[in-house]
Coordinates of C-alpha atoms and ligand atoms in Angstrom, one line a residue:
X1 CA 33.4 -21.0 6.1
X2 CA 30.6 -22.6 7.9
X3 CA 27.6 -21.9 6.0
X4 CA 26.0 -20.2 9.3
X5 CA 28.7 -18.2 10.3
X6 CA 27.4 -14.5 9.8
X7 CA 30.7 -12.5 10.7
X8 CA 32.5 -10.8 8.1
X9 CA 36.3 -10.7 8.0
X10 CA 38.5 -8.4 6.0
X11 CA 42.1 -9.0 5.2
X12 CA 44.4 -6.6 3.6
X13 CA 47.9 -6.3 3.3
X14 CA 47.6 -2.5 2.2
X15 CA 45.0 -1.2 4.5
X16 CA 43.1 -1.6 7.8
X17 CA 40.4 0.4 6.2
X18 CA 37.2 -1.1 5.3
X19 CA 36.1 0.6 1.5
X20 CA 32.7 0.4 0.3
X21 CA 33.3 -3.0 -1.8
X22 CA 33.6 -4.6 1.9
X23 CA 30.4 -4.4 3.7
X24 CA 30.7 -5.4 7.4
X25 CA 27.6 -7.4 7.8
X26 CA 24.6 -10.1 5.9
X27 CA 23.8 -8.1 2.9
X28 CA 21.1 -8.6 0.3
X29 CA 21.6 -10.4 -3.3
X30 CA 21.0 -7.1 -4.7
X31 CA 23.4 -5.3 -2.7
X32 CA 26.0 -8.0 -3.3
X33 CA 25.6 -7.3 -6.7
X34 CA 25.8 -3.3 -6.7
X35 CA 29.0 -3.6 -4.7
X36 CA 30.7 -5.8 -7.3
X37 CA 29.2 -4.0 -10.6
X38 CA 30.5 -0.7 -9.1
X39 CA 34.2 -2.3 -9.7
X40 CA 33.9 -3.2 -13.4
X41 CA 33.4 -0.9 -16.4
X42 CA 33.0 -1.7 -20.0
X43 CA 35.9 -2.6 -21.9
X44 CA 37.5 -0.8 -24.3
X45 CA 36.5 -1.1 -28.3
X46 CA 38.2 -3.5 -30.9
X47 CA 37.7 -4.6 -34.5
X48 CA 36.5 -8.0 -34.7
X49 CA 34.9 -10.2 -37.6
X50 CA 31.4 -10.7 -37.6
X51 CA 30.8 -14.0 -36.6
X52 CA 33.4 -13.5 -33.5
X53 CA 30.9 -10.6 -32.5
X54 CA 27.8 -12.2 -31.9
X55 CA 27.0 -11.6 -28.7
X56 CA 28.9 -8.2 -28.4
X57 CA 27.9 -4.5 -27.9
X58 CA 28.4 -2.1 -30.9
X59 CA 31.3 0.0 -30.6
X60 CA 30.4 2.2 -33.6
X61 CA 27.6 3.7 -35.4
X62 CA 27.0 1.6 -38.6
X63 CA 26.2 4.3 -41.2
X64 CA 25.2 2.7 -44.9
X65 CA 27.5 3.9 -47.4
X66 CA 25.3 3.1 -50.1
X67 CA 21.4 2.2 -50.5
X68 CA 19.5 -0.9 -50.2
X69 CA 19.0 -2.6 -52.7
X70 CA 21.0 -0.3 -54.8
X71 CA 18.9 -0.6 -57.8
X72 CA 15.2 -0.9 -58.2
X73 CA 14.8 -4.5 -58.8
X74 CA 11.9 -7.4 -59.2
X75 CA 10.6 -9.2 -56.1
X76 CA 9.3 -12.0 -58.6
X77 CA 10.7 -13.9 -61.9
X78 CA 8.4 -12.6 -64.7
X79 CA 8.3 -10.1 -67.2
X80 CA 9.4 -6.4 -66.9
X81 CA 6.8 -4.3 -68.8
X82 CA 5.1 -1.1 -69.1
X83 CA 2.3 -1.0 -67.1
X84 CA 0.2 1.3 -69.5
X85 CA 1.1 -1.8 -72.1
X86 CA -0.9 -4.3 -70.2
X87 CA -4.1 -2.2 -69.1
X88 CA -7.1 -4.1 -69.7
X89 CA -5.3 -7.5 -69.9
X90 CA -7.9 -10.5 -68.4
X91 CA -8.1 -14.1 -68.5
X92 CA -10.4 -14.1 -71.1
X93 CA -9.1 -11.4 -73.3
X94 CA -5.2 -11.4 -72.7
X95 CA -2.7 -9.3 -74.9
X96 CA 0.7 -10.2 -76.2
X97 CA 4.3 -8.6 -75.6
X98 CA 7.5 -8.5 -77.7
X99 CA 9.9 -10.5 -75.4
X100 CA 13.6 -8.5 -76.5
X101 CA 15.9 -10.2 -73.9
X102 CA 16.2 -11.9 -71.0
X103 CA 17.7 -10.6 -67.4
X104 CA 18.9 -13.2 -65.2
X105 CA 20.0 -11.0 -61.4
X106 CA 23.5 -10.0 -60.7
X107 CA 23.6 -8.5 -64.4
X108 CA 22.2 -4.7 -65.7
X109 CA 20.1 -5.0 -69.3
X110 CA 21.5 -3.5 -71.8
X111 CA 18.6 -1.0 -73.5
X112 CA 15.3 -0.4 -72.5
X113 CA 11.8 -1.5 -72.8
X114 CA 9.8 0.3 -75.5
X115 CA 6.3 0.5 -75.7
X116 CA 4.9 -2.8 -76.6
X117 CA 8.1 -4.9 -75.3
X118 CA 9.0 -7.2 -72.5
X119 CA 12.0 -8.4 -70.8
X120 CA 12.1 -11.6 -68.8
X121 CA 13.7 -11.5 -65.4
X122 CA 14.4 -13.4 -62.5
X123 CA 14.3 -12.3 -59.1
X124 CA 16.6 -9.6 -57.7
X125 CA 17.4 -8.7 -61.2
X126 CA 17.5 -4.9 -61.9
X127 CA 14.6 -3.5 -63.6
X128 CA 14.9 -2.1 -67.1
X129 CA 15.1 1.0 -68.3
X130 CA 11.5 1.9 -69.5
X131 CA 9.6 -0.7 -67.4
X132 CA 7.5 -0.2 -64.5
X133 CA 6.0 -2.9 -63.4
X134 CA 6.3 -7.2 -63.2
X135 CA 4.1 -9.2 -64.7
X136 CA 5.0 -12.0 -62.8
X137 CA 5.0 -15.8 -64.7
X138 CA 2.1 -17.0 -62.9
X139 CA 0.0 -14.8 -65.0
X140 CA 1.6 -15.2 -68.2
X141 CA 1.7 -18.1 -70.6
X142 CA 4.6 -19.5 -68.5
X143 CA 2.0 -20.1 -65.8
X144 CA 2.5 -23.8 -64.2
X145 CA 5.6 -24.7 -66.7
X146 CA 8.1 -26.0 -66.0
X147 CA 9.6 -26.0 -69.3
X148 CA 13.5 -24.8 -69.5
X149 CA 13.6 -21.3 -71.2
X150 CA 13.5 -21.0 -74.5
X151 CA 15.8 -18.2 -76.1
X152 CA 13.9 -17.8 -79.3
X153 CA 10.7 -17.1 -77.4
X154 CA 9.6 -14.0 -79.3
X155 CA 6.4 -12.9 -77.5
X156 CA 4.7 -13.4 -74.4
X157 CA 0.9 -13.4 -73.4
X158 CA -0.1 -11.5 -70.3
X159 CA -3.0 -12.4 -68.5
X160 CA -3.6 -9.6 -65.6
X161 CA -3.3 -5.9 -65.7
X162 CA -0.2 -4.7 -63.9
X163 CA -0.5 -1.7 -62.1
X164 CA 2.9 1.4 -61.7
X165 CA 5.1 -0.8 -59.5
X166 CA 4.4 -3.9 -59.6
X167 CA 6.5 -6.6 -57.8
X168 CA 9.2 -3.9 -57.8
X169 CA 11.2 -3.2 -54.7
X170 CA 12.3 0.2 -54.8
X171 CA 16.1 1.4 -54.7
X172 CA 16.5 2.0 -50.8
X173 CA 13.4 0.3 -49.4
X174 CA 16.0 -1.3 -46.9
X175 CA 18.6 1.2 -46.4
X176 CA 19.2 4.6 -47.3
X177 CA 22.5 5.4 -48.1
X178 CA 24.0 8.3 -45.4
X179 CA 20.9 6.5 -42.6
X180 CA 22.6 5.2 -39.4
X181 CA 21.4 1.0 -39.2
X182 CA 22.8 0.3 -36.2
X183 CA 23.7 2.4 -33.6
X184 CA 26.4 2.4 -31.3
X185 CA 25.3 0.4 -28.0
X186 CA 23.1 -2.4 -30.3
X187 CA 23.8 -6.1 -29.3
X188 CA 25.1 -7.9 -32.2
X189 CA 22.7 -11.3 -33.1
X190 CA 22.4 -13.1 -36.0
X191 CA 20.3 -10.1 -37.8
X192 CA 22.7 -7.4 -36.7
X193 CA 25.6 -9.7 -38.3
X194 CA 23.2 -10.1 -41.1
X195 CA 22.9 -6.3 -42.1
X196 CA 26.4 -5.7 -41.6
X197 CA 27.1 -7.9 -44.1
X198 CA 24.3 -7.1 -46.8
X199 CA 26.4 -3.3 -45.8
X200 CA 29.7 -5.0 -47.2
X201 CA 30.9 -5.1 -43.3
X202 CA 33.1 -7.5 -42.8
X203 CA 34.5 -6.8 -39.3
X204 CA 33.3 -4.4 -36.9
X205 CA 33.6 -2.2 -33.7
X206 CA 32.4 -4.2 -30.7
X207 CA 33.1 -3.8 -26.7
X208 CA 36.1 -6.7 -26.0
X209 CA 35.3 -10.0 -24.8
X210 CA 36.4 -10.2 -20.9
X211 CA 39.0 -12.5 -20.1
X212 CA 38.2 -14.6 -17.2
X213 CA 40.5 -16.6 -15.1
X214 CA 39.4 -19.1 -12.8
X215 CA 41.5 -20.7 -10.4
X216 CA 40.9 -23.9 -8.1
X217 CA 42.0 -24.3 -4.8
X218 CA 41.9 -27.3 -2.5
X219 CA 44.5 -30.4 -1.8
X220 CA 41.7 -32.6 -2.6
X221 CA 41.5 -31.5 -6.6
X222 CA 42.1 -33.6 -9.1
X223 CA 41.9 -32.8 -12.9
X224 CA 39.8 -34.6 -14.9
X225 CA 41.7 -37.0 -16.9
X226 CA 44.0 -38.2 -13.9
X227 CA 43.4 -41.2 -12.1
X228 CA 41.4 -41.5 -9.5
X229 CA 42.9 -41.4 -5.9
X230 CA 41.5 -42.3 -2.4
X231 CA 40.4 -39.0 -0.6
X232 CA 40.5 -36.7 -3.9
X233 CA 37.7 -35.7 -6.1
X234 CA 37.6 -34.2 -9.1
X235 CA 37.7 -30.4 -10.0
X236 CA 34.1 -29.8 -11.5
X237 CA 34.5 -26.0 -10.5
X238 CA 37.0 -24.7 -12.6
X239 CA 35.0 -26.3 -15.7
X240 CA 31.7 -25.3 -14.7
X241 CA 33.0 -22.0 -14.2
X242 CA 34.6 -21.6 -17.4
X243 CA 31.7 -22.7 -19.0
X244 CA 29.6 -20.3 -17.5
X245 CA 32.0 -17.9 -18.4
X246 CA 32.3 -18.6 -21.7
X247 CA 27.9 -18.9 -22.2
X248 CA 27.7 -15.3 -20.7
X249 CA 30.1 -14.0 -23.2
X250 CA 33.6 -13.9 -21.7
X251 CA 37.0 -15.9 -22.8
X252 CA 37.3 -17.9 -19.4
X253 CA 41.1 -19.2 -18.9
X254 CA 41.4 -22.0 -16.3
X255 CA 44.8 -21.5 -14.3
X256 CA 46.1 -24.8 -12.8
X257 CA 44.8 -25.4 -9.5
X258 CA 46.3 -23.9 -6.4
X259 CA 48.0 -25.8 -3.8
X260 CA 51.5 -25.6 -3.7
X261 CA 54.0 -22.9 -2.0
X262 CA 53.1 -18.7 -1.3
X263 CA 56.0 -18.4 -4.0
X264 CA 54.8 -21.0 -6.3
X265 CA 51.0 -19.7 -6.3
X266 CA 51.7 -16.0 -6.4
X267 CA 53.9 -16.5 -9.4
X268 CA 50.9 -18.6 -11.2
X269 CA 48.4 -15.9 -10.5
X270 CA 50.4 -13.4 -12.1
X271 CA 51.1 -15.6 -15.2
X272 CA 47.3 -16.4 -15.3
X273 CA 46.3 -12.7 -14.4
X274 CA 48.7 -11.5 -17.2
X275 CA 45.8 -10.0 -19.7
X276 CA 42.4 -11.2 -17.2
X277 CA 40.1 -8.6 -16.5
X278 CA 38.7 -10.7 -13.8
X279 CA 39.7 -13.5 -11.2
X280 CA 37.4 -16.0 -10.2
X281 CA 38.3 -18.3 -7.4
X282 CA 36.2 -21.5 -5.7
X283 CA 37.1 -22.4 -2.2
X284 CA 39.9 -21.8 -0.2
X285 CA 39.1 -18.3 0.4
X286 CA 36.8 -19.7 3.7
X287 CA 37.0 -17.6 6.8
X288 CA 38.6 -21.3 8.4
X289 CA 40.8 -22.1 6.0
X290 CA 44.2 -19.8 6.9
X291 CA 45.7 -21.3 3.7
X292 CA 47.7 -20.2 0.9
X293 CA 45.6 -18.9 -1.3
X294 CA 44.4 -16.8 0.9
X295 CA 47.3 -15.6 2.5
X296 CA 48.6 -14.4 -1.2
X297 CA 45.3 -12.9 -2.2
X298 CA 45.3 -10.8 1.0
X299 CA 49.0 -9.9 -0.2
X300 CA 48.5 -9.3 -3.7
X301 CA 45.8 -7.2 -3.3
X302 CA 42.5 -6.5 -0.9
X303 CA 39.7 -8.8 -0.5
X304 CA 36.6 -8.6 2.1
X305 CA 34.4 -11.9 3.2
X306 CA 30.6 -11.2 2.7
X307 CA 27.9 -13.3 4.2
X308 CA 25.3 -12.7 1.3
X309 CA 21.4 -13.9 2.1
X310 CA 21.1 -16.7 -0.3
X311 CA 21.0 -20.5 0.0
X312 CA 23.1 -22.3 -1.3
X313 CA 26.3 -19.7 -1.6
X314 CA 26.0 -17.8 1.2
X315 CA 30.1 -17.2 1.7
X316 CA 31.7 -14.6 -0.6
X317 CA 34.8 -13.0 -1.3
X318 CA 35.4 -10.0 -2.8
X319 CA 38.0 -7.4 -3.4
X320 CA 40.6 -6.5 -6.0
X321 CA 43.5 -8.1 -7.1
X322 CA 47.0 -5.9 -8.4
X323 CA 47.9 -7.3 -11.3
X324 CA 51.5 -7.0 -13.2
X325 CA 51.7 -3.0 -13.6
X326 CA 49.6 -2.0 -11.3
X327 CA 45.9 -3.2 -12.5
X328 CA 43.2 -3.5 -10.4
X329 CA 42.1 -6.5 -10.6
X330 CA 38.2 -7.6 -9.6
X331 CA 38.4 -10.9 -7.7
X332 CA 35.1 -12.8 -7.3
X333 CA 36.0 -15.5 -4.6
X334 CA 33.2 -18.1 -5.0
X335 CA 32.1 -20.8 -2.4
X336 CA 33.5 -24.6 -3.1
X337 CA 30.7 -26.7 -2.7
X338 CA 30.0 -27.2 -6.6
X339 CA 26.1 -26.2 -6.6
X340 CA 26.8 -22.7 -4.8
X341 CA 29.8 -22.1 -7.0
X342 CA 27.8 -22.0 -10.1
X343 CA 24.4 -20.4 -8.3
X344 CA 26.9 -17.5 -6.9
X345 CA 28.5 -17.2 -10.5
X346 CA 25.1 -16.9 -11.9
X347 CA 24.0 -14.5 -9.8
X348 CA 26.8 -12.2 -9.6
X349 CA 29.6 -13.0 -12.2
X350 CA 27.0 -13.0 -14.8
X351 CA 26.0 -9.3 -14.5
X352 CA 29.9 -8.3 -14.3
X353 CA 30.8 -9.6 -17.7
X354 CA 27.3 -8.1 -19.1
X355 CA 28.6 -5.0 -17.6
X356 CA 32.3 -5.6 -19.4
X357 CA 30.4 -6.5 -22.6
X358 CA 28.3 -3.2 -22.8
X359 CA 25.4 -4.7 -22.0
X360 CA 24.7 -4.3 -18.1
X361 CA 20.9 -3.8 -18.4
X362 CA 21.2 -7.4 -20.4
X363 CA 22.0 -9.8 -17.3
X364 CA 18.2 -10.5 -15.5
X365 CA 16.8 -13.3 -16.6
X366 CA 13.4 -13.6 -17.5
X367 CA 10.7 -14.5 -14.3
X368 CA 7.5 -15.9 -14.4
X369 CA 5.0 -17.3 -11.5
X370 CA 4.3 -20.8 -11.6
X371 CA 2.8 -23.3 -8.8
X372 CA 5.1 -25.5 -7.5
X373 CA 4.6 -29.1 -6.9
X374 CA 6.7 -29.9 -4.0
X375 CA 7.3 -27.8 -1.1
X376 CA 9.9 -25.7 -1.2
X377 CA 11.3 -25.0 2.4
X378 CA 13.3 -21.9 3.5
X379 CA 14.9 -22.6 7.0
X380 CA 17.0 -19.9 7.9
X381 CA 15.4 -16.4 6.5
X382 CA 17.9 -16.6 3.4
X383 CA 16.7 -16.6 -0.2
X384 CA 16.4 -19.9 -1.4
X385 CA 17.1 -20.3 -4.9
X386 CA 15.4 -24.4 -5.0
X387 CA 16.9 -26.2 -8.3
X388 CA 13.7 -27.0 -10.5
X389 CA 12.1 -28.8 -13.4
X390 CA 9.9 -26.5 -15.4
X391 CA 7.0 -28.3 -17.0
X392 CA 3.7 -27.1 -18.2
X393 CA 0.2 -29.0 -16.9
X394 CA -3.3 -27.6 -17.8
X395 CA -2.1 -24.8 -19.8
X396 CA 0.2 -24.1 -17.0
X397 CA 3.5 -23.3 -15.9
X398 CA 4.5 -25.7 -13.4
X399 CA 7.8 -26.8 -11.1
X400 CA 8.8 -29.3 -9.2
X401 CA 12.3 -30.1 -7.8
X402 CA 15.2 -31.7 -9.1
X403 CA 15.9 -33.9 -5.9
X404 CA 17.7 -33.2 -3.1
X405 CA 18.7 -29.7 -3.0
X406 CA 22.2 -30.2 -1.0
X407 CA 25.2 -27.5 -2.1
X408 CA 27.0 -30.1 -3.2
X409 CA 24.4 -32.0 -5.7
X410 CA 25.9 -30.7 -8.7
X411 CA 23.6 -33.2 -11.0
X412 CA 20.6 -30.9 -9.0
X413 CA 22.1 -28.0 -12.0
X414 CA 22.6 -30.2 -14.6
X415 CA 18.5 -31.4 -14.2
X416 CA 17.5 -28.2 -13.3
X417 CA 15.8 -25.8 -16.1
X418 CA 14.9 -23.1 -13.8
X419 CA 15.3 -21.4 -10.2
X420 CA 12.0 -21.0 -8.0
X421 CA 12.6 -18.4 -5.3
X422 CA 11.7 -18.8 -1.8
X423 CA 12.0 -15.4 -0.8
X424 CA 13.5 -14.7 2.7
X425 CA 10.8 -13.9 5.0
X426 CA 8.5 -17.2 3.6
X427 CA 9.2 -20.0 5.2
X428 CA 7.3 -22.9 2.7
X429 CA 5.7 -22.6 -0.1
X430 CA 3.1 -25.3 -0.1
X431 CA 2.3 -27.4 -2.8
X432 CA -0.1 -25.5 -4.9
X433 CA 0.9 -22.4 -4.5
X434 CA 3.0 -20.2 -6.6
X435 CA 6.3 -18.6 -7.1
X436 CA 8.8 -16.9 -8.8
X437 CA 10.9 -19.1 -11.1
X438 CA 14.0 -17.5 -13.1
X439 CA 13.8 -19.4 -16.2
X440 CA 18.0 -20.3 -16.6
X441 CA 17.3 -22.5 -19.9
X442 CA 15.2 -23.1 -21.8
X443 CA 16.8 -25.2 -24.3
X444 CA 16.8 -27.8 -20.8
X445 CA 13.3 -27.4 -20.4
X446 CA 12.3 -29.9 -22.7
X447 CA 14.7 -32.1 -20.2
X448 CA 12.0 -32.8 -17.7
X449 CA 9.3 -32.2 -20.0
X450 CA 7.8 -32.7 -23.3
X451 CA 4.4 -30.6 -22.5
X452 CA 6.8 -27.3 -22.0
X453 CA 8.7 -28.3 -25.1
X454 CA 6.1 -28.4 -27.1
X455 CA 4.1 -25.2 -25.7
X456 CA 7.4 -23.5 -26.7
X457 CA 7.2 -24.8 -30.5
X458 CA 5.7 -21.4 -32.3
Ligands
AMP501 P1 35.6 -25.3 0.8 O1 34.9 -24.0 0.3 O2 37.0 -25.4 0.5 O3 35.2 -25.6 2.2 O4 34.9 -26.5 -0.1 C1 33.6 -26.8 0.1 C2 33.3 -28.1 -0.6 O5 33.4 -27.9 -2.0 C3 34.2 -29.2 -0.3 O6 33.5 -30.5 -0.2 C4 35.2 -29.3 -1.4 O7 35.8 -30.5 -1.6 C5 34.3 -28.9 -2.6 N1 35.1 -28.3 -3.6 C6 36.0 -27.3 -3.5 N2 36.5 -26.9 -4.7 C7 36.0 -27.8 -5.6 C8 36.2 -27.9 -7.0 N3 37.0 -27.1 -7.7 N4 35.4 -28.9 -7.6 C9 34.6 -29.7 -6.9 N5 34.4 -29.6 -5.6 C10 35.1 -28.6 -4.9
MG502 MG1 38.7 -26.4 0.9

C-alpha cells in the first residue's frame, strides 16, 4: 500500500460485515491500539520456576508459611550477652564475661546464657537462650584483630553498655508467617524472585508467556545465512520482530517465509499457528499486492486494512485468524519497510503481549520534554515518531536525529535511543524548541552519548 493512500479495504471470506476491530477510515494511534487490545485477554495461569518468571504477572497470592527470619538472630558477629551484665561498661572502665561456647549461624546453641556469661556468634546465628543483646567485636577486646579464634578463650572484655536488643533482628521482622508478601497481579523482578525464594518458593503461579509467530512475506526474502542473490535482500523483519517479541516478554516463533502456493502457505500457517496466541505478519498484506498471503489470510480468517496517523507505519492490518479447532486468532499485519515494521510493533504489539502477560497498564513508556537539535518536520498532519539520539547538554535533556529518517533506514533504530514526537497538527519543531521524546532505551543512550550515560550513573 502506498504510504498516502487513505482508503480502507476489508476482506473477508466469512462476512461482508464490517465489526468494530475494522474501522472504515484514518484512525488515531490511540484508537489503533484500543481496537487491537479489545481482542486479547490475559492468558491463563501456569507453574513456572523462578528465574523463567521474571518478567511475569503473579498468578497467586504468595502467603508465608513461616516467619522471617524464623528465629531471633544477630545482625553482627560479637558476643551474645545479657544486657543488665554489661551496664556501666566504658572504655575506661570495661568489665569481663565468661565466654561458654561459640555459635557459628546455621546451628541452635545448646544451653543458655547465665548471668555473667557470653557466647560468641557470627552473623545470622540464633540468639541464645538467656541473652538479649550483642555486643558486637568492635567493642570488645577482639576490636581490630584479626587473629583466628581461639577455642580456649575463656573470658571476654566488653567495652560499651548494651542496651535490651541490641544488634538483634527480631523473629518476623521480614515476614510474618500467615501475611500475604506478594499478591496476586505483582510483576515478578529480581526482588519478587528474591522473596519467593527466602519463602522456600521454588516455582510459582505466573500469567503464560504469549507465543508469537511471525511470518515473512515477499519473493525478494532471503534468510540470513544464504547467499546473496541479485534483486533479493535479506529478511531483517522476521528477526527484528522476534526480538521485539521476545524483549516485551513473549516466546516469538519465526515461521519460514511466505511465498509459495495458497495450499503450501495455508498449511505452514496452521503448523506455525499450532499453540501461537498471536500472528504477526510484515508485508504482503498491502492494499496492492493481491498475493497469496493475502488471499489465505482473508480465507482463513477476517482481517481489515487500517490507515493509522503515524509516520513511518501508516498501513495496518488487522483481524483474526481461525486457528486449528476453531481459535481466534489475533493477526497484527505489520508494514514491510523495516523501520515501520518495528515502530508499528512497538507501538501496538507491545501493549498486546503486556495485556497477555497481566500487565496491560505496564506497556507506556516513560516521556520526557527535551529541545531538539535538528528540526524535526511533519509533512502530512500524521504523528511523526523522528528516530533520535538522546544526549544531555547543560544539565539538559537533549535530541538530535539519527540521520535520515526514511522507512526503510533500519540502522535509523539501531542508533536511535529514543522517539521525539512531532504531533500531527505541528508542522516543525525548530531547533530549540522542545518535545516529547519516548525514551525506548536507555541502556542505548550511552550510544550517542557519554554526558547522558553518566547523568544516569546514581
Ligand atoms: P511491502 O510492504 O511488501 O510493499 O514492502 C515494503 C518494503 O519493505 C519493500 O522494500 C520490501 O522489500 C521491504 N521488506 C518487506 N519485508 C521485509 C523483510 N521481511 N525484511 C526486510 N525488508 C522487507
Ligand atoms: Mg512486498
Amino acid at each position: 500500500m502506498p504510504e498516502d493512500a487513505t482508503e480502507e479495504l476489508t476482506y473477508s471470506a466469512t462476512s461482508t460485515s464490517t465489526r468494530s476491530i475494522l474501522p472504515a477510515d484514518m484512525i488515531s494511534v490511540e484508537e489503533a491500539r484500543a481496537r487491537i487490545l479489545e481482542q486479547f485477554s490475559r492468558l491463563e495461569a501456569v507453574e513456572v520456576g523462578l528465574l523463567e518468571a521474571v518478567g511475569q504477572v503473579l498468578a497467586e497470592d504468595v502467603v508465608a508459611g513461616f516467619n522471617i527470619p524464623p528465629l531471633a538472630n544477630t545482625a553482627m558477629d560479637g558476643y551474645a550477652v545479657r544486657a543488665a551484665d554489661t551496664a556501666g561498661a566504658t572504655y575506661e572502665d570495661p568489665l569481663n564475661l565468661e565466654v561458654i561456647g561459640y555459635l557459628p549461624a546455621g546451628e541452635v546453641y545448646d544451653g543458655a546464657v547465665a548471668p555473667g556469661q557470653a557466647v560468641r556468634i557470627m552473623t545470622g546465628a540464633p540468639i541464645p537462650d538467656g541473652a538479649d543483646a550483642v555486643v558486637p567485636f568492635e567493642e570488645t577486646d577482639e576490636y581490630g584483630s584479626d587473629v583466628a579464634y581461639d577455642p580456649s578463650r575463656t573470658s571476654v572484655r566488653i567495652d560499651v553498655e548494651a542496651k535490651p536488643g541490641a544488634n538483634i533482628r527480631v523473629a518476623g521482622e521480614d515476614v510474618r508467617e500467615g501475611e500475604t508478601v506478594l499478591p496476586e497481579g505483582a510483576v515478578i523482578g529480581p526482588a519478587q524472585v528474591g522473596v519467593l525464594a527466602s519463602l522456600g518458593r521454588d516455582r510459582v503461579l505466573a500469567y503464560r508467556r504469549p507465543v508469537v509467530a511471525v511470518l515473512s512475506t515477499g519473493d525478494e526474502l532471503l534468510r540470513p545465512g544464504e547467499p546473496l542473490t541479485p534483486g533479493k535482500i535479506y529478511d531483517s523483519n522476521a528477526f527484528s520482530l522476534a526480538a521485539q517479541v521476545q524483549s516485551f516478554g513473549g516466546i516469538p516463533r519465526v515461521l519460514d517465509v511466505a511465498r509459495d502456493t495458497v495450499e503450501a502457505l495455508t498449511a505452514r500457517i496452521h503448523e506455525g499457528l499450532a499453540d501461537a496466541d498471536m500472528l504477526v505478519t510484515s508485508a504482503g498484506v498491502s492494499r496492492g499486492d493481491f498475493d497469496v498471503v493475502k488471499t489465505v489470510l482473508a480465507n482463513e480468517g477476517e482481517v481489515g486494512f487500517w490507515t493509522v496517523k503515524m509516520k513511518p507505519g501508516k498501513p495496518l492490518a488487522f483481524g483474526t485468524f481461525r486457528g486449528d479447532g476453531g481459535k481466534q486468532i489475533p493477526h497484527l499485519g505489520l508494514p514491510g519497510n523495516p523501520v515501520s515494521a518495528m515502530l508499528t510493533f512497538e507501538l501496538f504489539g507491545r501493549a498486546a503481549i503486556f495485556k497477555m502477560l497481566g500487565k496491560e497498564h505496564a506497556w507506556p513508556r516513560p516521556v520526557i520534554r527535551a529541545v531538539t537539535k535538528d528540526r524535526i518536520r511533519n509533512t502530512d498532519g500524521r504523528r511523526f515518531y523522528a528516530r533520535v539520539i538522546l544526549d544531555e547538554e547543560d544539565g539538559r535533556p537533549v535530541v538530535s536525529l539519527t540521520g535520515p529518517q526514511g522507512s526503510g533506514v533500519l540502522t535509523s533504530m539501531a542508533l536511535a535511543s529514543a522517539f521525539a514526537i512531532c504531533p500531527e497538527d505541528l508542522e516543525t519543531i525548530e531547533p530549540g524548541e522542545e518535545c516529547d521524546v519516548i525514551l525506548v532505551d536507555r541502556e542505548r543512550a550511552q550510544y550517542g552519548s557519554a554526558a547522558s550515560a553518566q547523568a544516569a550513573g546514581y
